[in-house]
PDB file of C-alpha atoms in Angstrom:
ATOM      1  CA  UNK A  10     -20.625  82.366  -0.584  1.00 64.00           C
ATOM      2  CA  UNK A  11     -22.755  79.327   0.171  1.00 77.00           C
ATOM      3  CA  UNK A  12     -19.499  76.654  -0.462  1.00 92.00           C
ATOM      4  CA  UNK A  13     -20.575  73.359  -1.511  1.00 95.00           C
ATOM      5  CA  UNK A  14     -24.502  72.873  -2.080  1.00 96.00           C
ATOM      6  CA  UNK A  15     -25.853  69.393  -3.140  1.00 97.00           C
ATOM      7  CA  UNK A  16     -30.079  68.603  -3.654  1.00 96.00           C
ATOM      8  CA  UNK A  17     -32.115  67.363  -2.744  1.00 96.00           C
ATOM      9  CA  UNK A  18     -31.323  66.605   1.185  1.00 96.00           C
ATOM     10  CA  UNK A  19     -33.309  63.868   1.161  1.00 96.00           C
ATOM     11  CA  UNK A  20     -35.320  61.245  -1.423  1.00 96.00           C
ATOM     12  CA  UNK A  21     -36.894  57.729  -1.535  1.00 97.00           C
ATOM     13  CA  UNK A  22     -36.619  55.976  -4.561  1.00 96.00           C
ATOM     14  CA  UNK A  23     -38.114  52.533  -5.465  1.00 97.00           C
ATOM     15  CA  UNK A  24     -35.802  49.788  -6.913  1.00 97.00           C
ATOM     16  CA  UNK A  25     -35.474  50.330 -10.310  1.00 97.00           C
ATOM     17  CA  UNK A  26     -35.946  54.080 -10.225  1.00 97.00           C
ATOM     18  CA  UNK A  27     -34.002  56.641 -11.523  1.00 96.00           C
ATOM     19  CA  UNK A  28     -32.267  59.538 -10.063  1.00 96.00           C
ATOM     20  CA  UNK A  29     -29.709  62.516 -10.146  1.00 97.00           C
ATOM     21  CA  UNK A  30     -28.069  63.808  -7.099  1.00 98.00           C
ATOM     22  CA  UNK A  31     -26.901  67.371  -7.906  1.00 97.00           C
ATOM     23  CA  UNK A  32     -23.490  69.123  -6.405  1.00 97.00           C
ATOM     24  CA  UNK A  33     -22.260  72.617  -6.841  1.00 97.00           C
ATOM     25  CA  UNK A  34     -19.226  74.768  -5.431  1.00 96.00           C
ATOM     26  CA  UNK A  35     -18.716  78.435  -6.023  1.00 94.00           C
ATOM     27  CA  UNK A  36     -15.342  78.670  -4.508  1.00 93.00           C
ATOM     28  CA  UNK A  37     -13.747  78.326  -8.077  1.00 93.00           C
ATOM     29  CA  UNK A  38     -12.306  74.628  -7.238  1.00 93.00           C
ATOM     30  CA  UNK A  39     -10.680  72.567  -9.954  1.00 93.00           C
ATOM     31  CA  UNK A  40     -11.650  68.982  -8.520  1.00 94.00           C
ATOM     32  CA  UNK A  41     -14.768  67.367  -7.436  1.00 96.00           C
ATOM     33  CA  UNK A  42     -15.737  64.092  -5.309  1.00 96.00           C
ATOM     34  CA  UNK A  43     -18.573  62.366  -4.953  1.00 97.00           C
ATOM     35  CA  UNK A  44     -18.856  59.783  -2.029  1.00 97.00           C
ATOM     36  CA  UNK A  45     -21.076  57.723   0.051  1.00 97.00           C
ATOM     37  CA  UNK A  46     -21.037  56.724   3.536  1.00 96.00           C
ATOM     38  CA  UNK A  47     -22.783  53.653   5.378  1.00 93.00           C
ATOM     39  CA  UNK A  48     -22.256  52.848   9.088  1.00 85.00           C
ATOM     40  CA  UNK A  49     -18.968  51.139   9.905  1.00 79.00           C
ATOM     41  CA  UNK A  50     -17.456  51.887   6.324  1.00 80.00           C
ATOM     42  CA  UNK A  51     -16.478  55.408   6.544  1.00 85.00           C
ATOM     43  CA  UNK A  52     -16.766  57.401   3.315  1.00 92.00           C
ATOM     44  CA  UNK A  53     -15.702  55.629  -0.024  1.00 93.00           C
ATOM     45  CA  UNK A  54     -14.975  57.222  -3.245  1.00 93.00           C
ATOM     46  CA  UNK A  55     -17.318  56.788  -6.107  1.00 96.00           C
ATOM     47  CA  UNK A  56     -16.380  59.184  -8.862  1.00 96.00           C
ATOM     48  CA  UNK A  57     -14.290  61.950  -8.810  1.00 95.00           C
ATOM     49  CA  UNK A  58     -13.167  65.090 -11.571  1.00 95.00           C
ATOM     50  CA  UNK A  59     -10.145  66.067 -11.227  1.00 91.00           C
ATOM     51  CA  UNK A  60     -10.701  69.083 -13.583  1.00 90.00           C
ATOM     52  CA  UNK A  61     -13.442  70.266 -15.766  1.00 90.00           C
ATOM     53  CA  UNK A  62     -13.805  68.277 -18.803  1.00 89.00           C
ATOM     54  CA  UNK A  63     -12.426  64.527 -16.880  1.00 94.00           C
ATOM     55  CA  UNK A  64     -14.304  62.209 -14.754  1.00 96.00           C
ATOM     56  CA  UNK A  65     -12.316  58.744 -13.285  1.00 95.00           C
ATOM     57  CA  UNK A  66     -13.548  56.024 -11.155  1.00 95.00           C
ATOM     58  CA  UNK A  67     -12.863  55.656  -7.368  1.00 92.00           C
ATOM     59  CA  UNK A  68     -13.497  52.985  -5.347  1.00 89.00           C
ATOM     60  CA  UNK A  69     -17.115  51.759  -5.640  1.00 94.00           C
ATOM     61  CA  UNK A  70     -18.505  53.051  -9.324  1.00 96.00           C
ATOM     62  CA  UNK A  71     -20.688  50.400  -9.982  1.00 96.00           C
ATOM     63  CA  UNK A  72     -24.304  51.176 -10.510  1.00 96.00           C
ATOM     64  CA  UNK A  73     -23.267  55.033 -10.620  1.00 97.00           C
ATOM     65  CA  UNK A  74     -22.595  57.490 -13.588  1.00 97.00           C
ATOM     66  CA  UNK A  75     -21.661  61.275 -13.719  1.00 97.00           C
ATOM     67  CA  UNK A  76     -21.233  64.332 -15.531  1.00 96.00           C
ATOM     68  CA  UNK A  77     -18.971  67.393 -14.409  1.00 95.00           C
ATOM     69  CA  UNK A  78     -21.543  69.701 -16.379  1.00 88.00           C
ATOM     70  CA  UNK A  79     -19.088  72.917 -16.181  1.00 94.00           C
ATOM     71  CA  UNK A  80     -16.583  74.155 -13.165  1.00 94.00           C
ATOM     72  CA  UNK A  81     -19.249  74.564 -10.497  1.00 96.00           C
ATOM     73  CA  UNK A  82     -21.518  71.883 -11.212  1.00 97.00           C
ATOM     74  CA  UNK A  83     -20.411  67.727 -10.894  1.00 97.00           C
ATOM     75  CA  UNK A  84     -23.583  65.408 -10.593  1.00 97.00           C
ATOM     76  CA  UNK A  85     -24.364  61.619  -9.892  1.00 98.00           C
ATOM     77  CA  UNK A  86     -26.540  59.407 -11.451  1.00 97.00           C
ATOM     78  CA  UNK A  87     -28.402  56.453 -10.143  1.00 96.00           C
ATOM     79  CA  UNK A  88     -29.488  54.719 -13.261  1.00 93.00           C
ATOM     80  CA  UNK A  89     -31.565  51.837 -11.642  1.00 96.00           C
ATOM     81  CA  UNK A  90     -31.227  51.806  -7.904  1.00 95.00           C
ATOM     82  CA  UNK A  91     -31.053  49.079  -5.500  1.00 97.00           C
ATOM     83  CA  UNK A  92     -31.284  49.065  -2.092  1.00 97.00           C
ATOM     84  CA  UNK A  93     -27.220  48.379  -1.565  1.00 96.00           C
ATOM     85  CA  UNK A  94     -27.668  51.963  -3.023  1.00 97.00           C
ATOM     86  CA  UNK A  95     -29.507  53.202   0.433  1.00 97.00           C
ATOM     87  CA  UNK A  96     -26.505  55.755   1.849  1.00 97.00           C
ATOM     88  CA  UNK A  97     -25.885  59.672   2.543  1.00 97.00           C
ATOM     89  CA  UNK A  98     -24.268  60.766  -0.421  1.00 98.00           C
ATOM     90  CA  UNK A  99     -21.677  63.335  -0.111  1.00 98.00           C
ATOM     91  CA  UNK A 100     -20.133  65.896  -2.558  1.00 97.00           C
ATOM     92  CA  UNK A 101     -16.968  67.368  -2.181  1.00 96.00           C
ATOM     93  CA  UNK A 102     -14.277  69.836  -3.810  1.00 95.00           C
ATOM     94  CA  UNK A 103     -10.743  71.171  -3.904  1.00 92.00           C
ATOM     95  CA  UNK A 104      -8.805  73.686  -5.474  1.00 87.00           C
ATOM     96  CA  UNK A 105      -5.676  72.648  -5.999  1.00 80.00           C
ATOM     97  CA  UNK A 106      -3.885  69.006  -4.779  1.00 72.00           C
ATOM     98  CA  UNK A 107      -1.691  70.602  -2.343  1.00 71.00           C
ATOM     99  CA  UNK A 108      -4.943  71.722  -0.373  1.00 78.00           C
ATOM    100  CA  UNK A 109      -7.660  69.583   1.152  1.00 81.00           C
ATOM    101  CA  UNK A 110     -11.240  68.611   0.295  1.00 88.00           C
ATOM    102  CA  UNK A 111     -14.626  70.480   0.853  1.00 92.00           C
ATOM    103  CA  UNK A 112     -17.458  69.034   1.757  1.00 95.00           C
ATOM    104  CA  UNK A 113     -21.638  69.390   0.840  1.00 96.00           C
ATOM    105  CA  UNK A 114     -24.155  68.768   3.418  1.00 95.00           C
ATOM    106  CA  UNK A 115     -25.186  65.654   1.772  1.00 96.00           C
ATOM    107  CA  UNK A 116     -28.397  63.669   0.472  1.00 97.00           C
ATOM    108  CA  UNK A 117     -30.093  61.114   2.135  1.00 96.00           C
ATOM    109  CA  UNK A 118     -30.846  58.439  -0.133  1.00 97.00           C
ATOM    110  CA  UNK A 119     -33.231  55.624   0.900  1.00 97.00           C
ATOM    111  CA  UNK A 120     -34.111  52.899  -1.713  1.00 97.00           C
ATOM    112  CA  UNK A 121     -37.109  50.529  -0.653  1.00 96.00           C
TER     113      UNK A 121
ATOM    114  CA  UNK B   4      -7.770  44.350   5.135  1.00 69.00           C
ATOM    115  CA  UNK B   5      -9.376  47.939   5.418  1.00 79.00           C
ATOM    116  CA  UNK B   6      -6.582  50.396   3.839  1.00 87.00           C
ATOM    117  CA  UNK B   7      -6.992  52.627   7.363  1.00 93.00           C
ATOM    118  CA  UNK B   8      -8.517  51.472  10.231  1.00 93.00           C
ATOM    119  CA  UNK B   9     -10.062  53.210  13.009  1.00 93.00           C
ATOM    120  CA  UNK B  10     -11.824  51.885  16.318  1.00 87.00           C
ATOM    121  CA  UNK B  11     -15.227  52.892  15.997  1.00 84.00           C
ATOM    122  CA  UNK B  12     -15.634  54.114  19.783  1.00 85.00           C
ATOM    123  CA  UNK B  13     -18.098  55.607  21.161  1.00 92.00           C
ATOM    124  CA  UNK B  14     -15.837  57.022  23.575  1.00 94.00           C
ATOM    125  CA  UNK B  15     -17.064  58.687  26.268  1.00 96.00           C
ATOM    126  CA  UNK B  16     -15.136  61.564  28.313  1.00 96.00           C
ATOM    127  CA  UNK B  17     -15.497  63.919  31.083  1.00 97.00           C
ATOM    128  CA  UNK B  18     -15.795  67.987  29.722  1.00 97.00           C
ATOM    129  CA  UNK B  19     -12.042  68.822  30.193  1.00 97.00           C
ATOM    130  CA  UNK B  20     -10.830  65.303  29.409  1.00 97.00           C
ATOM    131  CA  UNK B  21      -7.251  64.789  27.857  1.00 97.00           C
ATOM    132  CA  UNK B  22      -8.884  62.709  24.304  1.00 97.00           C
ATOM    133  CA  UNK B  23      -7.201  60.812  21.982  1.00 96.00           C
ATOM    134  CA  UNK B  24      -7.901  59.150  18.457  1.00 97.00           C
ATOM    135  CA  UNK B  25      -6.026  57.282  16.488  1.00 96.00           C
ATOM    136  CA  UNK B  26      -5.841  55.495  12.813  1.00 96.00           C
ATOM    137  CA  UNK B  27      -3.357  52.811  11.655  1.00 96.00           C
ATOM    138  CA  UNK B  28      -2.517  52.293   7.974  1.00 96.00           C
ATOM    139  CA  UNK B  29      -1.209  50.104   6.035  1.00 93.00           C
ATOM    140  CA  UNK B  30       0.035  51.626   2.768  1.00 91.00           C
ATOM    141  CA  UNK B  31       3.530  53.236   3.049  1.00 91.00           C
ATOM    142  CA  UNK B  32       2.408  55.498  -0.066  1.00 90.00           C
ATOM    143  CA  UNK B  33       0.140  57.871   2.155  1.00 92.00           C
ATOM    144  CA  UNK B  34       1.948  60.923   2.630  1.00 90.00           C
ATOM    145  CA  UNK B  35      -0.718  63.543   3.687  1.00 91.00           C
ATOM    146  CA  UNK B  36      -2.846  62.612   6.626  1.00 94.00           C
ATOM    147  CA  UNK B  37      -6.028  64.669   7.432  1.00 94.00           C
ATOM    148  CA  UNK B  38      -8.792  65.253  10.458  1.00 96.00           C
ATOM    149  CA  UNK B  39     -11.764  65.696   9.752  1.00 95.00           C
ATOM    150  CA  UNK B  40     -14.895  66.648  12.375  1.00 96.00           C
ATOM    151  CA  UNK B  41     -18.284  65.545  11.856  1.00 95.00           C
ATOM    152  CA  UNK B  42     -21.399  66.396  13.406  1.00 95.00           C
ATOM    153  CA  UNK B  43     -24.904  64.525  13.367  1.00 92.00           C
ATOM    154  CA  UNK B  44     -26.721  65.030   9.913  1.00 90.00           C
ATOM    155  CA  UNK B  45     -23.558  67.501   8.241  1.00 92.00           C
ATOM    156  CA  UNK B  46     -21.255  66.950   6.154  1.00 93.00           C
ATOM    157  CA  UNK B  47     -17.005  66.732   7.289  1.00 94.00           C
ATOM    158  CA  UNK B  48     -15.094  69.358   8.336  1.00 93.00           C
ATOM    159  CA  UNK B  49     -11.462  69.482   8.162  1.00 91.00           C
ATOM    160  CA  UNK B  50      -9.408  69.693  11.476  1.00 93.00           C
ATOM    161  CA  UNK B  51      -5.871  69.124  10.555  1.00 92.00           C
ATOM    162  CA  UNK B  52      -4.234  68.397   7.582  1.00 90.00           C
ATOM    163  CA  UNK B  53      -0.324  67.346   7.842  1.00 89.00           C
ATOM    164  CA  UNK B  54       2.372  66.136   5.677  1.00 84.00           C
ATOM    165  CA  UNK B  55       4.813  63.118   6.563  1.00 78.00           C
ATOM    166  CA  UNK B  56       5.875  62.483  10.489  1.00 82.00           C
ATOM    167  CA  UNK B  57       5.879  64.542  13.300  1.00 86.00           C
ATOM    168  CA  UNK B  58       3.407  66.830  15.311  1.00 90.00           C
ATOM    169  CA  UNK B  59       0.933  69.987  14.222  1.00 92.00           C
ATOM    170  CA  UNK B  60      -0.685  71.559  16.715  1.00 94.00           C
ATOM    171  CA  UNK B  61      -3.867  74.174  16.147  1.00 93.00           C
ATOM    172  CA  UNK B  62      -5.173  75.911  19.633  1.00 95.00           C
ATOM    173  CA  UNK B  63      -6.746  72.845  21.289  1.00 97.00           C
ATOM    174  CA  UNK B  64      -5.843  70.596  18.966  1.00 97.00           C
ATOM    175  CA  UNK B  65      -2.533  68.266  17.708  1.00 96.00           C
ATOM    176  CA  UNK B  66      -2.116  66.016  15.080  1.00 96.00           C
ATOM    177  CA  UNK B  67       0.536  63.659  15.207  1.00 95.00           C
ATOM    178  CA  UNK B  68       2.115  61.381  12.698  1.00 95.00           C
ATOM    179  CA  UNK B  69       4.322  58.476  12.840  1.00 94.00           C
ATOM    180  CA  UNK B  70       4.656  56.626   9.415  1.00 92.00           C
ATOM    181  CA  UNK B  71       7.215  54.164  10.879  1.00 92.00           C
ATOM    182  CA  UNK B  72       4.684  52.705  12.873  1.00 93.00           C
ATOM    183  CA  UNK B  73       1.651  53.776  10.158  1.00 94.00           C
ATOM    184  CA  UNK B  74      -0.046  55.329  12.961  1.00 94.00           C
ATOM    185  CA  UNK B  75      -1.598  58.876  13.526  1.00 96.00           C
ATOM    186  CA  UNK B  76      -2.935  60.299  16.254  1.00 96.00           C
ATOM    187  CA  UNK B  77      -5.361  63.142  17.525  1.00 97.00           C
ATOM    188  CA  UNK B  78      -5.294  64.794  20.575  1.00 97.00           C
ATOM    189  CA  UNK B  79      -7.987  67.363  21.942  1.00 97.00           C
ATOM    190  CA  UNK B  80      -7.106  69.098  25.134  1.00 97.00           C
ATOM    191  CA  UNK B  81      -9.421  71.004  27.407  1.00 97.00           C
ATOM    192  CA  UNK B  82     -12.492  68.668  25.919  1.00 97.00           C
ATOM    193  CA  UNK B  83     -15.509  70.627  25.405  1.00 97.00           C
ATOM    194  CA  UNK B  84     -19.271  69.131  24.850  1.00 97.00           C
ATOM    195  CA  UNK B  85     -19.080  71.228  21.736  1.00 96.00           C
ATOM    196  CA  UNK B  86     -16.363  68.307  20.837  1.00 97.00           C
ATOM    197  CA  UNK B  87     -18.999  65.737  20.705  1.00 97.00           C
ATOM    198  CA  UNK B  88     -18.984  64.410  17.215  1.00 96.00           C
ATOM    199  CA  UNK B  89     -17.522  61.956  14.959  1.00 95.00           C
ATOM    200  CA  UNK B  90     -14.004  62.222  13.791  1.00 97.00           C
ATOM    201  CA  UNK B  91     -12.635  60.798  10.780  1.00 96.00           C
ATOM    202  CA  UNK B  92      -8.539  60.179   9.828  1.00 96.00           C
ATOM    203  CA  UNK B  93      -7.948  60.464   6.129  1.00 94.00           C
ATOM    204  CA  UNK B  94      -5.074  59.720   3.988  1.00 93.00           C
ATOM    205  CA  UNK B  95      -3.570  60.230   0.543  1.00 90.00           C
ATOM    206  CA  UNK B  96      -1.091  58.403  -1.354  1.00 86.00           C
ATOM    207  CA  UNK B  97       0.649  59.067  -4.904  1.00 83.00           C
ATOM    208  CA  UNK B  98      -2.570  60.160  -6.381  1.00 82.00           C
ATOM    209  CA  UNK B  99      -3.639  62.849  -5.052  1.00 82.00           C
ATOM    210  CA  UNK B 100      -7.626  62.842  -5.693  1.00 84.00           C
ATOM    211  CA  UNK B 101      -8.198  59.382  -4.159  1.00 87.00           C
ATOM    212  CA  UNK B 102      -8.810  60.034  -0.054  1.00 89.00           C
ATOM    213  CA  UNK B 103      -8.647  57.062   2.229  1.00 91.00           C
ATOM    214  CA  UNK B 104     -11.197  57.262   5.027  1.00 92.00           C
ATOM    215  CA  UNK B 105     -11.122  55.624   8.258  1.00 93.00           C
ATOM    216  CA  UNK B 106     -14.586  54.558   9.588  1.00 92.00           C
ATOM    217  CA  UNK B 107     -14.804  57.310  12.014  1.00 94.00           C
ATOM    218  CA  UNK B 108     -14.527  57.612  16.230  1.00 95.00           C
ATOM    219  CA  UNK B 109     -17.824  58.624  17.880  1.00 95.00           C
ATOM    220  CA  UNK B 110     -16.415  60.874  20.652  1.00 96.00           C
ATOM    221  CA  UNK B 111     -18.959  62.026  23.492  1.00 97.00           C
ATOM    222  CA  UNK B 112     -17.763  64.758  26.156  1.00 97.00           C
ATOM    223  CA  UNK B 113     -19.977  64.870  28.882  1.00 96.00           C
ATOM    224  CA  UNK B 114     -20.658  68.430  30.735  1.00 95.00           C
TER     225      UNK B 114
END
């Protein structure tokens, strides 16, 4: 039962690049999260999927896309990245709303 | 105007140190308030997680809640190095997949 698993830990991207950030759960949760973190700004909200099959904004989308490929699997997409985009990039999940959030080891993202 | 705020620390306490943290808020929709632990390099781990006012307490730690004021609290007794870390407050409001992080309190407990 490895919980939440995101890759890679770490990448370096150039501006402009591409890149996918993966996330997967095999504790059977209904919801995913995907957020990032800079110093002094705690974690923010980017996307989230409430179930399989729906994906909704959170707080800071812009610049970011995803797909909740099946139950387990709820990935992030950097389609051109910038160097606002530098962060640790979190995944999360939850079963159900009464219970609380579960969270990956996250990715290092550094964009030069 | 942050949604939560929380002072940043570091803060920086004797091994069997009486610690507190706290978060103020300033939405009167957040009805589920949450601890989360955080160690260099890993990703949160949830502490406490409480609905509405009053006080949960889990072996060294209690979670208190006062939505009057918009204020929670943490307290760790017995402080152990093993506490070192960074704690984050959380929040939720009427919907229920949008968390509201506070910045996070570097907490250091010295042996």
């Amino acid at each position: 039962n490895a919980g939440v698993t995101q890759t890679p830990k770490f990448q370096v991207l150039k501006t402009g690049q591409s890149m996918t950030l993966q996330c997967a759960q095999d504790m059977n949760h209904n919801s995913m999260y995907w957020y990032r973190q800079d110093p002094g700004m705690g974690l923010r909200l980017i996307y989230y999927s409430a179930s399989e099959g729906t994906t909704d904004k959170g707080e800071v989308p812009n610049g970011y896309n995803v797909s909740r490929l099946n139950k387990r699997e709820f990935s992030l997409r950097l389609e051109s990245a910038a160097p606002s985009q530098t962060s640790v990039y979190f995944c999360a999940s939850r079963r159900r709303v009464e219970e609380t959030q579960y969270f990956g080891p996250g990715t290092r993202l550094l964009v030069l | 105007q942050k949604e939560v705020e929380q002072d940043p620390g570091p803060l920086s306490v004797p091994e069997g140190a009486i610690v507190s943290l706290n978060c103020t808020y300033s939405n009167s929709a957040f009805q589920y308030f949450m601890w989360y632990r955080q160690y260099s390099r890993k990703g949160p781990e949830l502490l406490m997680y409480t609905y509405s006012s009053g006080n949960k307490e889990d072996g060294r730690f209690t979670a208190q809640v006062d939505k009057s004021s918009k204020y929670i609290s943490l307290f760790i007794r017995d402080s152990q190095p093993s506490d070192s870390a960074t704690y984050l407050c959380a929040m939720i409001g009427y919907n229920f997949n949008k968390f509201y992080f506070g910045s996070g309190t570097k907490l250091n407990v010295k042996p």
